[in-house]
Amino acid sequence: MLFSMVETSNRRNAVRGALALFSSLLGLILIIPIAALGLPFWIAALGTRFIARLLEPQIVAWQSIVDYDPTLGWKPKANVDVHCCTEEVFHVTTGADGWRGRLGVAESSIVVLGDSFAFGYGVSDVEMFAGLVPNARVKAIGAPGYNLVQELLVLRQLSSELAGKLVVWFVFLGNDLGDNLYPYMQIYRTPFLRRVDHTGNWKIETSHLSPKTRPYRFGKWHEQITREMLADLCSSTYLSERAYSACEFLIREAQQLCQRQRALLCVLTIPDPAQLSPEGRARLQACSSDPGSFDAALPDRWISEICSKLGVVFVAGQDHLRRDDFRQLDRHWTDKGHQRIAELLEELYRCHGKQAQAADDLNSCTRQTTTGG
Amino acid sequence: MPITLPSPRRAQLFAFWLIQSACAAFLAMIVCAALGVRRYLLLGIILGFLMALCGFWRPRAIASLYRVWNRCAERYAVVAKRLLLKICYYVVFTVVGCAGSSLRRSAKSQSLWVPRTTLPTNAYASQYDVALPGISHWSINYLGWAYKSGNIWAWGLLPFLMLIAALDTQESKTYPVSIYTLF
C-alpha cells in the first residue's frame, strides 16, 4: 500500500517535472523577442562595467583607511595612498600623522579641524582646499564621520603645537550637532557628550570605546535619519535645546584651550545642501517635529550667539556657499566648493594677520607707554 | 548583472561611449558591406574613432545620453518584467497546476495560502529553506531546495527567475519614504 503511494507520488512528480520542462521551454521561446529587444541594454551595461573597471584605479571604502583609536574611536591610517569614491573617484594620501596631506601641524599657519569636510572627502589632494590657499600653509585635521567631541579631543592632543595659529573649526550642520550626543556612528563607537546637570555642564564619555564594531544595516535609512535630525535642530525642540547646550560646552572648551595656547579660534559652519534651496528647506520643514517653529537659519543663529558670548570668531558658511558647491547625491563639496572655502580661509588668514599685527602694535605701544611712564 | 548602467562617474561615461562607438562602427561596417562599399572595414573604424573622439571632446553630451539610455533601460526592464511574469504565470503555472502542484493559478474565491510552521533560526536569511553549506549563489540553493523538497518541476522556473533578476533595476529597490512597520 505504502509502496504504491510512493510510486504514485514519484510518477506524479515526474509528470509535473516533464510538464514544467515543456512549458518553460515554450515560455522561453515566447521570451526570445522580449530578450532580443533588451540585448542592446545588456551589452551596454555589461560593456560599460567591464571597461570602466579597467579605466578606474582600485577603489577602497573609507572604512578601510581608518583604524581603531582608543581616544578618538577611529583615526585615518598613516601614509595611506589610495583611491576612494563618492560620485567620482578621488586620490587620498595621508601623512605620517594620519591626517590628510604631508604637511605637519608645526609647519602650518592655519589648522582646520573638522569631519569629512576637513578631510577633503570627495576630491583628490590637488583639488582639496588645503592646497589652494596661496598665502598660508593649511593643515587639515579631520576624518570621515567625526563629531565635534572627537574634534575637541584632537585639538587637545595638538594643543602644544597651536601657538600663534589660526584654528578654523568646521561645524557641519547636517549631522555634527546631533552626533555629539550619540555613542555610535554607524558601526563605530564614538566619544559623545553626557549631560552632568542642567546648568550647561557636560562630560565627554569615552568609556565605551573599543575596537569592537556593531552591525549596522540602516545605510538606506541614513539620509532620512539625518534629515529628520537636522529638521529638529532647525526647530524649537528638545533635541535642539540639548544639542546647542552641548555645542556651547564644546566651543567654550576649545576657546579656553586656544586662548591658553595664544591661538585664534574661528568657527565656520557648513550648511547642509538642503538648507540652501527653497525645495530643500520645504522638505526639511516637513520632517520637523515642530514645523511651526522651523527656521533653516536657526543653527547659525544659535552658534553665532554662542560664539559672540565666548568671544570666538564666527563665520556662517551659508553666506559663502551655494547649492552647486556641493555634490548632487553625496553631500560633500565639489572642487568648486573647495575653491570657495580656500578663498574664505585666505580672507580669514588675512584678517588674522591684521589682528595679530594690531595686537603686536598694541603690545609694543603698551610696552613703550609703560617704559616711558 | 543589472540591465541599467552604473552610477555615472567619469570612467563609466567614457566606457559607455566607447561601447556605443564600437557598436556604431560595427553597424556601419555591416551596412557598408551590405551596400557593397569597398573598404567598409576602414570606414567603420574611422567612424568609431571619430565618434569616440567627439565624446572625449564633449563629455557633458555623453552624460545626457547616458541618462536617457538608463531611463530607456529602466522602462524596458519594467515592461519586460511584467511580460515575463505573465508568461511564467499563464504558461508554466497553468500547465504545472494541472498536474497537481500547489503553485498554480487560483480558481475564483479560492485561497492559495498554505499554513507554515516556524522555520529554524538559520533559515531566516533565506526563508524558502536553509542555504546549502558553502554555497552562496542563490540559484544553486534554489535547485537544491527543489530537489530536496520533491519539487523538481520548479527547476523549470530557474531561467525565468534569472531573467527577472537580470531585469532588476535600482529603481525597484527604493522604498516609499513614509513606510513604517509596526514592530
XYZ file of C-alpha atoms in Angstrom:
556
model
C 0.000 0.000 0.000
C 2.710 2.429 1.155
C 4.908 1.333 -1.741
C 2.164 2.042 -4.233
C 1.544 5.519 -2.697
C 5.232 6.397 -3.008
C 5.267 5.127 -6.554
C 2.205 7.244 -7.424
C 3.782 10.299 -5.866
C 7.034 9.747 -7.807
C 5.111 9.278 -11.010
C 3.182 12.492 -10.357
C 6.425 14.355 -9.677
C 7.939 13.032 -12.886
C 4.867 14.101 -14.868
C 4.935 17.507 -13.202
C 8.676 17.845 -13.960
C 8.185 16.918 -17.622
C 5.267 19.333 -17.963
C 7.259 22.093 -16.268
C 10.173 21.476 -18.610
C 7.923 21.573 -21.632
C 6.053 24.683 -20.509
C 9.223 26.532 -19.560
C 10.684 25.745 -22.980
C 7.532 27.140 -24.511
C 7.756 30.176 -22.218
C 11.400 30.703 -23.151
C 10.525 30.665 -26.864
C 7.921 33.341 -26.184
C 10.531 35.355 -24.298
C 13.051 35.409 -27.162
C 11.670 38.558 -28.856
C 11.481 40.356 -25.487
C 15.062 39.401 -24.644
C 16.238 40.391 -28.150
C 14.822 43.871 -27.610
C 16.761 44.186 -24.388
C 20.038 42.923 -25.835
C 21.476 46.406 -26.600
C 20.802 47.423 -22.994
C 22.541 44.330 -21.614
C 25.511 44.779 -23.951
C 25.854 48.427 -22.906
C 25.525 47.650 -19.198
C 27.951 44.742 -19.293
C 30.489 46.509 -21.546
C 30.352 49.733 -19.545
C 31.013 47.911 -16.300
C 33.846 45.873 -17.801
C 35.670 48.786 -19.471
C 35.097 51.146 -16.526
C 36.727 48.597 -14.222
C 39.801 48.705 -16.456
C 39.824 52.520 -16.565
C 39.384 53.131 -12.856
C 42.001 52.514 -10.192
C 41.182 50.143 -7.353
C 38.685 51.821 -5.043
C 38.547 51.342 -1.282
C 35.793 52.286 1.154
C 36.574 54.975 3.730
C 36.226 52.361 6.485
C 39.330 50.621 5.196
C 41.533 53.720 5.561
C 40.775 54.173 9.269
C 41.947 52.250 12.299
C 40.684 51.958 15.841
C 41.975 54.691 18.139
C 41.449 54.307 21.901
C 40.856 58.052 22.414
C 39.033 59.087 19.274
C 37.218 55.898 18.306
C 38.881 55.792 14.892
C 41.576 57.696 13.042
C 42.909 57.650 9.469
C 45.865 55.329 8.954
C 49.318 56.822 8.459
C 50.870 57.114 4.979
C 47.818 55.986 3.092
C 47.890 56.295 -0.702
C 44.586 55.033 -2.096
C 41.587 55.922 -4.234
C 38.138 56.366 -2.710
C 34.843 57.080 -4.370
C 31.733 59.157 -3.847
C 30.147 60.394 -7.040
C 33.637 60.416 -8.546
C 36.894 58.601 -7.806
C 39.476 60.645 -5.917
C 43.032 60.203 -4.709
C 43.721 60.267 -0.973
C 47.071 60.444 0.784
C 47.762 60.879 4.470
C 50.929 61.932 6.240
C 52.884 60.135 8.943
C 50.441 61.577 11.491
C 47.474 60.018 9.686
C 45.864 63.318 8.694
C 45.319 64.306 5.080
C 48.321 65.746 3.242
C 52.024 65.614 4.004
C 52.323 68.952 5.855
C 52.931 68.764 9.622
C 50.951 70.806 12.162
C 54.102 72.618 13.295
C 54.803 73.908 9.762
C 51.270 75.166 9.189
C 49.821 78.626 9.722
C 46.161 77.547 9.642
C 44.858 74.411 11.339
C 41.490 73.282 10.025
C 39.572 70.979 12.287
C 36.529 69.004 11.226
C 34.964 65.830 9.893
C 34.961 64.505 6.344
C 34.763 68.097 5.055
C 38.102 68.851 6.718
C 39.384 65.506 5.438
C 38.522 66.701 1.943
C 36.372 63.679 1.243
C 35.264 63.698 -2.372
C 38.246 65.398 -4.019
C 41.851 64.466 -4.783
C 44.763 66.051 -2.924
C 45.374 68.613 -5.669
C 41.779 69.856 -5.593
C 41.499 69.982 -1.815
C 41.064 73.389 -0.132
C 44.214 72.879 1.971
C 46.428 73.182 -1.086
C 44.568 76.100 -2.661
C 45.284 78.866 -0.130
C 48.120 80.831 -1.727
C 49.482 82.755 1.251
C 49.059 80.259 4.054
C 50.052 76.694 4.796
C 46.937 74.817 5.802
C 46.927 71.607 7.833
C 43.585 69.839 7.621
C 42.811 67.632 10.586
C 39.700 65.544 10.393
C 38.303 62.171 9.491
C 35.082 60.931 7.937
C 32.304 60.614 10.496
C 33.900 62.672 13.263
C 31.664 64.632 15.613
C 32.661 67.821 17.438
C 33.602 65.851 20.576
C 36.249 63.901 18.672
C 37.490 67.119 17.095
C 37.870 68.737 20.519
C 39.823 65.679 21.688
C 42.129 66.032 18.661
C 42.571 69.716 19.452
C 43.604 68.792 22.987
C 46.162 66.323 21.623
C 47.649 69.006 19.374
C 47.424 71.881 21.833
C 51.181 72.241 22.296
C 51.636 72.946 18.564
C 48.913 75.565 18.162
C 50.720 78.682 19.379
C 50.048 81.710 17.182
C 47.990 79.754 14.655
C 44.564 80.362 13.258
C 42.358 77.402 14.179
C 39.310 77.092 11.916
C 36.713 74.669 13.204
C 34.335 73.295 10.552
C 30.941 72.540 12.066
C 28.783 70.616 9.605
C 25.193 71.402 10.468
C 23.948 68.301 8.644
C 24.888 65.903 11.452
C 27.642 67.171 13.772
C 25.369 68.791 16.357
C 23.186 65.721 16.775
C 26.078 63.240 16.563
C 27.715 64.872 19.616
C 25.004 63.287 21.752
C 25.083 59.788 20.299
C 27.522 56.983 21.301
C 27.667 55.335 17.860
C 28.498 56.396 14.342
C 27.245 53.644 12.054
C 29.352 50.598 13.024
C 31.788 52.537 15.235
C 31.668 53.566 18.879
C 32.338 57.258 19.213
C 33.083 59.660 22.082
C 29.951 61.631 22.959
C 28.635 64.121 25.495
C 26.647 63.278 28.612
C 24.761 65.967 30.461
C 26.054 66.281 34.020
C 23.413 68.721 35.260
C 21.018 71.292 33.848
C 23.414 74.231 34.169
C 25.088 73.569 30.828
C 27.752 71.207 32.138
C 28.567 68.208 30.023
C 31.028 65.348 30.276
C 32.906 63.662 27.467
C 32.181 59.948 27.622
C 34.780 57.587 26.157
C 34.498 54.582 28.474
C 32.508 52.588 25.918
C 35.156 52.863 23.170
C 36.558 49.584 21.924
C 37.763 48.074 18.645
C 34.555 46.051 18.545
C 32.128 47.292 15.942
C 28.383 46.796 15.883
C 26.254 45.553 12.992
C 24.715 48.462 11.119
C 22.356 47.758 8.250
C 20.496 51.021 8.023
C 22.582 52.693 5.348
C 19.500 53.199 3.198
C 17.727 54.981 6.070
C 20.745 57.118 6.953
C 19.697 60.038 4.743
C 16.221 60.092 6.259
C 17.516 59.856 9.836
C 19.993 62.723 9.388
C 17.390 64.838 7.591
C 14.961 64.434 10.488
C 17.729 65.301 12.934
C 18.611 68.484 11.051
C 14.939 69.422 10.769
C 14.604 69.147 14.543
C 17.773 71.169 15.040
C 16.226 73.931 12.945
C 13.167 73.997 15.234
C 12.435 74.603 18.897
C 12.644 71.014 20.082
C 14.121 69.075 22.997
C 16.851 67.852 20.662
C 17.848 71.369 19.619
C 17.898 72.593 23.220
C 20.266 69.753 24.215
C 22.362 69.952 21.045
C 23.073 73.704 21.337
C 23.833 73.395 25.039
C 26.349 70.632 24.203
C 27.735 72.722 21.356
C 28.293 75.689 23.690
C 30.201 73.441 26.091
C 32.466 72.223 23.271
C 33.152 75.670 21.828
C 33.881 77.007 25.316
C 36.390 74.194 25.922
C 38.055 74.805 22.551
C 38.176 78.553 23.107
C 39.806 78.182 26.529
C 42.375 75.806 25.038
C 43.138 78.173 22.143
C 43.417 81.145 24.473
C 45.920 79.265 26.632
C 47.956 78.500 23.526
C 47.570 82.036 22.080
C 45.812 80.662 19.015
C 42.784 82.268 17.417
C 39.676 80.088 17.176
C 37.206 80.617 14.362
C 34.025 78.554 13.997
C 32.920 78.082 10.398
C 29.533 76.448 9.995
C 28.939 74.335 6.919
C 25.295 74.212 5.877
C 23.614 71.052 4.723
C 22.846 71.372 0.982
C 19.143 71.060 1.865
C 19.335 74.385 3.718
C 20.482 76.163 0.573
C 17.466 75.733 -1.682
C 13.770 76.559 -1.180
C 12.781 72.961 -2.060
C 15.315 71.561 0.390
C 14.069 73.856 3.144
C 10.477 72.842 2.456
C 11.463 69.163 2.627
C 13.250 69.758 5.910
C 10.310 71.641 7.377
C 8.050 68.734 6.516
C 10.324 66.416 8.547
C 10.403 68.634 11.634
C 8.716 67.616 14.894
C 7.560 71.218 15.200
C 7.166 72.643 11.673
C 5.691 75.876 13.072
C 8.983 76.900 14.684
C 11.139 75.720 11.776
C 13.830 78.145 10.650
C 16.668 76.937 8.409
C 18.945 79.692 9.764
C 18.376 78.703 13.408
C 21.582 76.609 13.800
C 23.691 79.505 12.512
C 21.905 81.945 14.792
C 22.394 79.740 17.840
C 26.077 79.100 17.150
C 26.650 82.758 16.305
C 25.201 83.732 19.701
C 27.365 81.151 21.467
C 30.473 82.417 19.677
C 29.707 86.046 20.381
C 29.187 85.215 24.080
C 32.531 83.391 24.210
C 34.466 85.845 22.036
C 35.023 83.355 19.213
C 35.158 84.446 15.582
C 32.105 83.080 13.755
C 31.576 82.645 10.032
C 28.315 81.292 8.627
C 29.150 79.089 5.662
C 25.622 79.698 4.379
C 26.723 83.248 3.418
C 29.574 81.934 1.278
C 28.488 78.608 -0.176
C 25.903 77.819 -2.835
C 23.966 74.667 -3.616
C 26.183 73.897 -6.610
C 29.284 73.932 -4.381
C 28.015 70.587 -3.083
C 27.677 67.326 -4.961
C 24.240 66.213 -6.034
C 23.837 62.924 -4.156
C 26.791 62.895 -1.824
C 26.743 65.946 0.479
C 30.437 66.825 0.209
C 31.920 69.759 -1.683
C 32.756 69.754 -5.346
C 36.144 71.115 -6.454
C 34.375 74.483 -6.861
C 33.222 74.291 -3.243
C 36.805 73.588 -2.164
C 37.988 76.599 -4.136
C 35.418 78.775 -2.384
C 36.487 77.509 1.044
C 40.123 78.150 0.160
C 39.250 81.774 -0.707
C 37.414 82.110 2.584
C 40.380 80.705 4.513
C 42.682 83.139 2.720
C 40.428 86.009 3.752
C 40.288 84.786 7.370
C 44.055 84.408 7.438
C 44.494 87.962 6.174
C 42.175 89.263 8.924
C 44.004 87.121 11.476
C 47.306 88.603 10.316
C 45.954 92.146 10.684
C 44.577 91.321 14.132
C 47.888 89.820 15.222
C 49.672 92.890 13.862
C 47.243 95.143 15.762
C 47.804 93.107 18.924
C 51.586 93.391 18.455
C 51.231 97.153 17.881
C 49.089 97.382 20.981
C 51.625 95.350 22.967
C 54.550 97.443 21.785
C 52.556 100.612 22.414
C 51.731 99.385 25.918
C 55.407 98.496 26.484
C 56.521 101.974 25.275
C 53.919 103.634 27.447
C 54.994 101.532 30.429
C 58.712 102.234 29.771
C 58.005 105.903 29.141
C 55.724 106.180 32.160
C 24.101 41.633 -13.866
C 21.634 44.536 -13.836
C 20.367 45.893 -17.111
C 20.790 49.518 -16.060
C 24.060 51.403 -16.262
C 26.149 52.005 -13.127
C 26.353 55.430 -11.440
C 27.741 57.909 -13.968
C 31.326 58.552 -12.940
C 33.897 59.763 -15.454
C 35.217 56.259 -16.212
C 31.690 54.873 -16.653
C 30.768 57.685 -19.053
C 33.844 57.082 -21.195
C 33.334 53.320 -21.086
C 29.716 53.754 -22.169
C 30.750 55.983 -25.036
C 33.453 53.578 -26.140
C 30.872 50.784 -26.271
C 28.479 52.984 -28.256
C 31.262 53.971 -30.664
C 32.289 50.351 -31.129
C 28.685 49.284 -31.769
C 28.171 52.160 -34.226
C 31.371 51.221 -36.038
C 30.278 47.590 -36.224
C 26.839 48.539 -37.574
C 28.407 50.894 -40.117
C 30.658 48.078 -41.312
C 27.684 45.767 -41.791
C 25.643 48.397 -43.647
C 28.588 49.381 -45.852
C 29.343 45.730 -46.583
C 25.687 45.122 -47.473
C 25.715 48.144 -49.794
C 28.852 46.833 -51.456
C 31.059 49.708 -50.340
C 34.732 48.896 -50.684
C 36.981 49.425 -47.641
C 33.995 49.062 -45.343
C 36.318 47.959 -42.530
C 38.324 51.155 -42.714
C 35.162 53.275 -42.905
C 33.743 51.590 -39.805
C 36.963 52.084 -37.868
C 37.165 55.767 -38.851
C 33.540 56.327 -37.837
C 34.076 54.619 -34.473
C 37.259 56.578 -33.859
C 35.609 59.919 -34.724
C 32.635 59.111 -32.547
C 34.852 58.214 -29.585
C 36.822 61.422 -30.123
C 33.632 63.542 -30.110
C 32.690 62.013 -26.764
C 36.030 62.842 -25.203
C 35.689 66.361 -26.552
C 32.131 66.862 -25.200
C 31.792 64.710 -22.069
C 28.642 66.557 -20.957
C 26.808 65.362 -24.030
C 27.669 61.775 -23.039
C 26.227 62.392 -19.567
C 22.878 63.418 -21.071
C 22.846 60.432 -23.410
C 23.815 58.185 -20.507
C 20.822 59.395 -18.510
C 18.441 58.935 -21.434
C 19.820 55.455 -22.114
C 19.396 54.498 -18.475
C 15.830 55.757 -18.417
C 15.047 53.707 -21.535
C 16.676 50.639 -19.935
C 14.558 51.118 -16.807
C 11.362 51.452 -18.825
C 12.261 48.390 -20.847
C 13.007 46.443 -17.644
C 9.617 47.327 -16.143
C 7.688 46.271 -19.253
C 9.814 43.168 -19.887
C 9.495 42.026 -16.282
C 5.729 42.370 -16.411
C 5.557 40.351 -19.649
C 7.918 37.749 -18.252
C 5.811 37.272 -15.131
C 2.681 36.962 -17.234
C 4.251 34.319 -19.461
C 5.508 32.473 -16.407
C 2.102 32.609 -14.734
C -0.093 31.750 -17.684
C 2.198 29.224 -19.358
C 4.246 27.449 -16.679
C 1.954 27.644 -13.648
C -1.146 26.720 -15.625
C 0.452 23.584 -17.023
C 2.123 22.531 -13.765
C -1.008 23.337 -11.763
C -2.955 20.901 -13.938
C -0.574 18.193 -12.736
C -1.440 18.927 -9.094
C 1.191 21.464 -7.996
C 0.258 23.683 -5.061
C 1.758 26.563 -7.067
C -0.967 27.054 -9.642
C -3.447 29.544 -10.990
C -6.152 30.048 -8.406
C -9.777 29.342 -9.082
C -12.019 32.291 -8.195
C -12.534 32.802 -4.442
C -10.066 30.050 -3.606
C -7.212 30.966 -1.284
C -3.733 29.706 -2.071
C -2.368 30.407 1.408
C -0.520 27.410 2.814
C -0.154 27.059 6.610
C 3.550 27.095 7.509
C 5.401 26.074 10.647
C 8.220 28.053 12.247
C 11.495 27.873 10.357
C 14.823 27.186 12.093
C 16.662 30.400 13.021
C 19.442 29.803 10.499
C 16.838 29.886 7.729
C 15.734 33.468 8.475
C 18.031 34.980 5.878
C 16.691 32.660 3.196
C 13.093 31.958 4.016
C 12.373 29.261 1.466
C 14.867 26.867 3.059
C 18.228 26.540 4.780
C 21.019 27.522 2.385
C 23.367 24.719 1.346
C 26.614 24.873 3.304
C 29.464 26.546 1.422
C 27.266 27.664 -1.484
C 26.477 31.301 -1.752
C 24.748 31.688 -5.111
C 21.001 31.667 -4.714
C 20.395 29.650 -7.885
C 22.330 26.609 -6.579
C 20.467 26.824 -3.276
C 17.211 27.077 -5.162
C 17.977 23.962 -7.232
C 18.979 22.134 -4.039
C 15.750 23.116 -2.334
C 13.656 21.962 -5.314
C 15.412 18.600 -5.327
C 15.206 18.044 -1.569
C 11.583 19.042 -1.307
C 10.474 16.894 -4.242
C 9.644 19.910 -6.402
C 11.984 19.142 -9.261
C 9.468 20.705 -11.608
C 10.493 24.066 -10.084
C 13.840 23.781 -11.923
C 11.900 24.873 -14.971
C 11.307 28.229 -13.290
C 15.020 28.930 -12.905
C 15.538 30.604 -16.328
C 12.587 32.892 -15.564
C 13.922 33.745 -12.130
C 17.347 34.502 -13.604
C 15.837 36.741 -16.257
C 13.777 38.561 -13.624
C 16.951 39.065 -11.561
C 18.733 40.376 -14.659
C 15.914 42.853 -15.216
C 16.322 44.222 -11.724
C 16.892 47.966 -11.562
C 17.967 50.178 -8.698
C 14.642 51.956 -9.001
C 12.721 48.912 -7.887
C 14.797 48.802 -4.688
C 13.702 52.190 -3.376
C 11.084 52.230 -0.654
C 8.403 54.835 -0.066
C 9.631 57.422 2.448
C 6.508 57.141 4.585
C 6.724 53.369 5.014
C 6.603 52.366 8.663
C 6.441 48.894 10.087
C 4.889 48.399 13.490
C 7.104 46.120 15.490
